[in-house]
Coordinates of C-alpha atoms in Angstrom, one line a residue:
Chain A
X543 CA -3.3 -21.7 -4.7
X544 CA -2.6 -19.0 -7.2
X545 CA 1.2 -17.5 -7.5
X546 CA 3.6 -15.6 -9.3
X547 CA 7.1 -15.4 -10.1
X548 CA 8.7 -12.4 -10.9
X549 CA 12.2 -14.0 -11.6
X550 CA 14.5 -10.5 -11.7
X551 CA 14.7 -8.5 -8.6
X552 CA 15.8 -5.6 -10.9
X553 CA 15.7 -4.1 -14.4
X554 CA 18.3 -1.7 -15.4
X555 CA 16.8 -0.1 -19.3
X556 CA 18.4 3.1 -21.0
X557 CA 16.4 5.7 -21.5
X558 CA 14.4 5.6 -24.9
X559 CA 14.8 1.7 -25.0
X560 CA 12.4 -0.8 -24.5
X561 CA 11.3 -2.0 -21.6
X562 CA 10.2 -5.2 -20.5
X563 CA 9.5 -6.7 -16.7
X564 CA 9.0 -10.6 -16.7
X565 CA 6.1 -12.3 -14.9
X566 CA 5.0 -16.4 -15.0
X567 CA 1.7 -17.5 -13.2
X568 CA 0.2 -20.7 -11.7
X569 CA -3.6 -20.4 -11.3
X570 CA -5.8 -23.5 -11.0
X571 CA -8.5 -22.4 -13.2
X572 CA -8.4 -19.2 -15.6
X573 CA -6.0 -16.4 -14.6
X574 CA -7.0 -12.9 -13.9
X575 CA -3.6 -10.9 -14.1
X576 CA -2.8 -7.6 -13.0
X577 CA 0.1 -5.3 -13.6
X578 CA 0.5 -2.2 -10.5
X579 CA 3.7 -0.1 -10.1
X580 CA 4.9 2.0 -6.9
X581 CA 6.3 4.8 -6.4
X582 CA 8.4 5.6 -3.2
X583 CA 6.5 6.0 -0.5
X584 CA 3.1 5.4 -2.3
X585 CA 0.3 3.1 -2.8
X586 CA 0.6 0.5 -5.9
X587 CA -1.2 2.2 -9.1
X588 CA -3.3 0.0 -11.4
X589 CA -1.8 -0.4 -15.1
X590 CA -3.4 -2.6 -16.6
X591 CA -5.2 -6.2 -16.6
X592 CA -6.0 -9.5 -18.7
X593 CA -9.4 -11.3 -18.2
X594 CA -9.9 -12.8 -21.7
X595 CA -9.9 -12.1 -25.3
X596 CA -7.0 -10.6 -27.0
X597 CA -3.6 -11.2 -25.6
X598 CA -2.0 -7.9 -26.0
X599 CA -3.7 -5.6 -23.6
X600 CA -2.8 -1.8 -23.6
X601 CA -2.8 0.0 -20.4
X602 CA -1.8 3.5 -18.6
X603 CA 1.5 5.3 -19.7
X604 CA 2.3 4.0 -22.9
X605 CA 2.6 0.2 -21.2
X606 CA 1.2 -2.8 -22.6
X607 CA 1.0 -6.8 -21.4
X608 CA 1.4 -9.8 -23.0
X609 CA -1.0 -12.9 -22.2
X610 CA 0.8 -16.3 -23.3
X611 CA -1.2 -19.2 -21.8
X612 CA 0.8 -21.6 -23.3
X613 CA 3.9 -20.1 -21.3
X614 CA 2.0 -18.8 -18.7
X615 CA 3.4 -15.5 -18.5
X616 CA 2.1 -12.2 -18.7
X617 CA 4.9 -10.0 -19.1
X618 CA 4.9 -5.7 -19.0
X619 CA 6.4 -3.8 -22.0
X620 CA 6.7 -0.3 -23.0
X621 CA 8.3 0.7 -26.2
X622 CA 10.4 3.3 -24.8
X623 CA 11.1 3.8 -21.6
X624 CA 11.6 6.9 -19.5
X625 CA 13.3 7.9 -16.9
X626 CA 10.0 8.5 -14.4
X627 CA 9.0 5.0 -15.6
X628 CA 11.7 4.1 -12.7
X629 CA 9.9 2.5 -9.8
X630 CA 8.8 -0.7 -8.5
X631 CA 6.6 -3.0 -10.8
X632 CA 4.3 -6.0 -9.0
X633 CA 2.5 -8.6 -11.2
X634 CA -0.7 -9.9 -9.6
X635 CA -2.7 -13.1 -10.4
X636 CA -6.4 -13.9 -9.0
X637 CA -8.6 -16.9 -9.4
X638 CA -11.9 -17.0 -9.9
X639 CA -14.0 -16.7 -7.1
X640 CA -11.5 -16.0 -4.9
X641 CA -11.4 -11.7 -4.4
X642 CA -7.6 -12.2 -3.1
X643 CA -4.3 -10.9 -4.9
X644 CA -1.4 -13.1 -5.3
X645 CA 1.4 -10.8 -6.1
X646 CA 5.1 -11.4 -7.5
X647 CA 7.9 -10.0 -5.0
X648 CA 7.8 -7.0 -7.6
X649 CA 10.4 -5.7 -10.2
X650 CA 12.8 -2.5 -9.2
X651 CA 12.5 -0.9 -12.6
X652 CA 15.7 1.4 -12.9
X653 CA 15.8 4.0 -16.2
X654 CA 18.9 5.3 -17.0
X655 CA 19.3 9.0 -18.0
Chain B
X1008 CA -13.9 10.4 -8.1
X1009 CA -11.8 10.8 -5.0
X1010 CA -9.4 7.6 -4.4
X1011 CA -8.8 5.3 -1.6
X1012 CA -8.1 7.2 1.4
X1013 CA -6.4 5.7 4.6
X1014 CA -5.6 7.9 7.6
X1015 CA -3.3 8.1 9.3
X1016 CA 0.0 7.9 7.1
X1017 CA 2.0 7.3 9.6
X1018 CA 2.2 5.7 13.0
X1019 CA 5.0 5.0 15.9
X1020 CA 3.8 2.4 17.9
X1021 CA 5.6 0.0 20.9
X1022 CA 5.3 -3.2 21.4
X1023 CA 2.4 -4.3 23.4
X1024 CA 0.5 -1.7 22.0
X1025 CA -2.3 -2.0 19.6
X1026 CA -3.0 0.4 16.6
X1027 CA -6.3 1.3 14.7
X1028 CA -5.7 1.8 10.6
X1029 CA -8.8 3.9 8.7
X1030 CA -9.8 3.0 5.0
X1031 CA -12.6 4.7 3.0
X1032 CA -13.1 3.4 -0.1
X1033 CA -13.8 5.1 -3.7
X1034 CA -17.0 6.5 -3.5
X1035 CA -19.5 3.3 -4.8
X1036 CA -17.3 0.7 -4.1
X1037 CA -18.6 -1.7 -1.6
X1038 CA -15.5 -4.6 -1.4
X1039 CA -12.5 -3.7 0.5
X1040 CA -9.4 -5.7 1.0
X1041 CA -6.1 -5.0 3.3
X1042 CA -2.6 -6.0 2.2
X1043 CA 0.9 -5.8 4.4
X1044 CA 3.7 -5.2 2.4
X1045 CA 7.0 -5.6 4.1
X1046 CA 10.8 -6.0 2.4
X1047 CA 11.2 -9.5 3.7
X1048 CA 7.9 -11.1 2.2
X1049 CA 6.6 -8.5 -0.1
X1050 CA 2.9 -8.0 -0.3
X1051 CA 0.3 -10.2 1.5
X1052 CA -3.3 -10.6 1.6
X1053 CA -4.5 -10.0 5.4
X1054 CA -8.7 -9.7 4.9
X1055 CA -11.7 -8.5 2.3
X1056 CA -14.7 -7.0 3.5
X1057 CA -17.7 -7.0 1.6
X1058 CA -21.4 -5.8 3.3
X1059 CA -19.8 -5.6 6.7
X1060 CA -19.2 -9.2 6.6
X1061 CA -15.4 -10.6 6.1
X1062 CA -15.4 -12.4 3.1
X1063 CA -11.7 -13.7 3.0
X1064 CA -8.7 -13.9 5.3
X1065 CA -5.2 -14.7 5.0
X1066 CA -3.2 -16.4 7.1
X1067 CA -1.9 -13.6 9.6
X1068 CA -2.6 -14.5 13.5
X1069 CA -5.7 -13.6 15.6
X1070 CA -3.8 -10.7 16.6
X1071 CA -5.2 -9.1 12.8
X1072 CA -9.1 -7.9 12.9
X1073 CA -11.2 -5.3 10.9
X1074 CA -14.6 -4.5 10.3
X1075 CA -16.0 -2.8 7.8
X1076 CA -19.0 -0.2 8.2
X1077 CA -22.5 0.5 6.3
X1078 CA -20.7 3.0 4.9
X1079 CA -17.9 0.2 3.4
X1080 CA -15.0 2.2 5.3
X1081 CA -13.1 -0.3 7.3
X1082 CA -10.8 -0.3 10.0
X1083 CA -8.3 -2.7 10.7
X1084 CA -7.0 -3.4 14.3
X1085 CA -3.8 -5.1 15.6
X1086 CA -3.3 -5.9 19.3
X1087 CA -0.4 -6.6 21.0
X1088 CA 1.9 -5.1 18.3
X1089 CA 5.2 -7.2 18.2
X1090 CA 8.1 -5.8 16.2
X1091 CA 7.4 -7.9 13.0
X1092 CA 4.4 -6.2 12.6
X1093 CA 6.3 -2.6 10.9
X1094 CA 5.0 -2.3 7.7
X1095 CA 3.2 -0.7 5.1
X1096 CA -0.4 -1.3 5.0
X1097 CA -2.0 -1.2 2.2
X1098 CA -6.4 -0.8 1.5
X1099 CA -7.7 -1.2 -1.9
X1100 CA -11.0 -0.9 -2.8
X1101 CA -12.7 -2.8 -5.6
X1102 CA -16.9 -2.6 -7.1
X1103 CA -17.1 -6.6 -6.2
X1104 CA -16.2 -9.0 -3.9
X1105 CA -15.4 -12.7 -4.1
X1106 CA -16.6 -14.0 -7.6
X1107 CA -15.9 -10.7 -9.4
X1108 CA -12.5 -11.9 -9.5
X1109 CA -12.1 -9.5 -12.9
X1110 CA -12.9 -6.4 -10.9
X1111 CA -9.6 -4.0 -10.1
X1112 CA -8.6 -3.2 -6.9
X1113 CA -8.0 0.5 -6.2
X1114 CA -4.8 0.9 -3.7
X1115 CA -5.1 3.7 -1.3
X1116 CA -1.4 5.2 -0.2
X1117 CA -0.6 3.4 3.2
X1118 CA -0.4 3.3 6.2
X1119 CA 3.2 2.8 7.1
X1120 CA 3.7 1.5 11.0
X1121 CA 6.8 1.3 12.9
X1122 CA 7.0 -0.8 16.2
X1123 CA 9.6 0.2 18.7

């Protein structure tokens, strides 16, 4: 079965710094990774994904994601953060031909003024 | 395009009690899949409805049903609430089902359920 680890519960950035929020996968066949954040009291917002080609994908907001099969991580970057970037950060994985969501225990992203 | 709508937001239930969640999906998108996200074990896959026919389910009791209409709004249903069951529920809607595993799902906002 499909999973990821999200190994920090939070990530405490400075305003204007950058910003990076860890994910590792396991998938048995070839990984379809997802990157959603959530905002209090919300629904989780789609940033970006990686289905294949080039291993830097760019997605909403200024983020971007890194695919490293070798490592098998796919890990969320922004070149400077802000301070409404704060919020909660899930990493998702899904095999193929299976429609389910695997998601990591999610990031609390915290941006200091 | 209007988003992933799920009615209602909230919802006070007791135990014993069974509550009805609402999902319509982004207009066009037939696949829709429900999610319970709680603080002790984060976000889990309950069920994916595709053509009115459940394509996928996690592993949540019986208690856990939906359906989904010709229209590809669903409903989810749990009986007998027990106290575990406060959470936030989450519906997202994607173009395709199983085997479209590169399609995104859309999140609607929640439905967040508290059992007294």
């Amino acid at each position: 079965a499909q999973s990821v680890a999200q190994p920090e519960d939070q990530v405490n950035v400075a305003e204007g710094n950058p910003l990076t929020v860890k994910c590792t996968y396991s998938v048995s066949g070839n990984p379809y990774l997802f990157w959603y954040v959530q905002y209090p009291n919300r629904g989780l917002q789609f940033l970006l994904k990686y289905i294949t080609g080039d291993n830097l994908v760019k997605g909403s907001y200024g983020f971007e994601a890194e695919f490293n099969k070798s490592q098998t991580s796919f890990h969320l970057k922004k070149p400077s953060a802000l301070v409404s970037d704060s919020a909660l950060y899930f990493c998702a994985v899904r095999d193929y031909g299976n429609n389910r969501l695997a998601f990591g225990k999610g990031n609390q992203v915290v941006v200091i003024p | 395009k209007a988003g992933v709508t799920q009615t209602p937001r909230y919802l006070i239930k007791t135990r014993g009690q069974q509550v009805t969640l609402s999902c319509s999906p982004i207009s066009g998108h037939r696949s829709v899949s429900w999610y319970q996200q709680t603080p002790g074990q984060g976000l889990q896959f309950l069920f994916e409805y595709f053509s009115e026919t459940q394509r996928n389910k996690g592993n949540f009791p019986g208690r856990f049903s939906g359906r989904q209409f010709s229209n590809s709004r669903s409903e989810m249903n749990v009986s007998t609430l027990e106290l575990g069951d406060s959470a936030l529920y989450l519906c997202a809607s994607s173009l395709a089902p199983s085997g479209g595993a590169s399609e995104t799902q859309y999140f609607g906002p929640g439905t967040r359920l508290l059992v007294l």
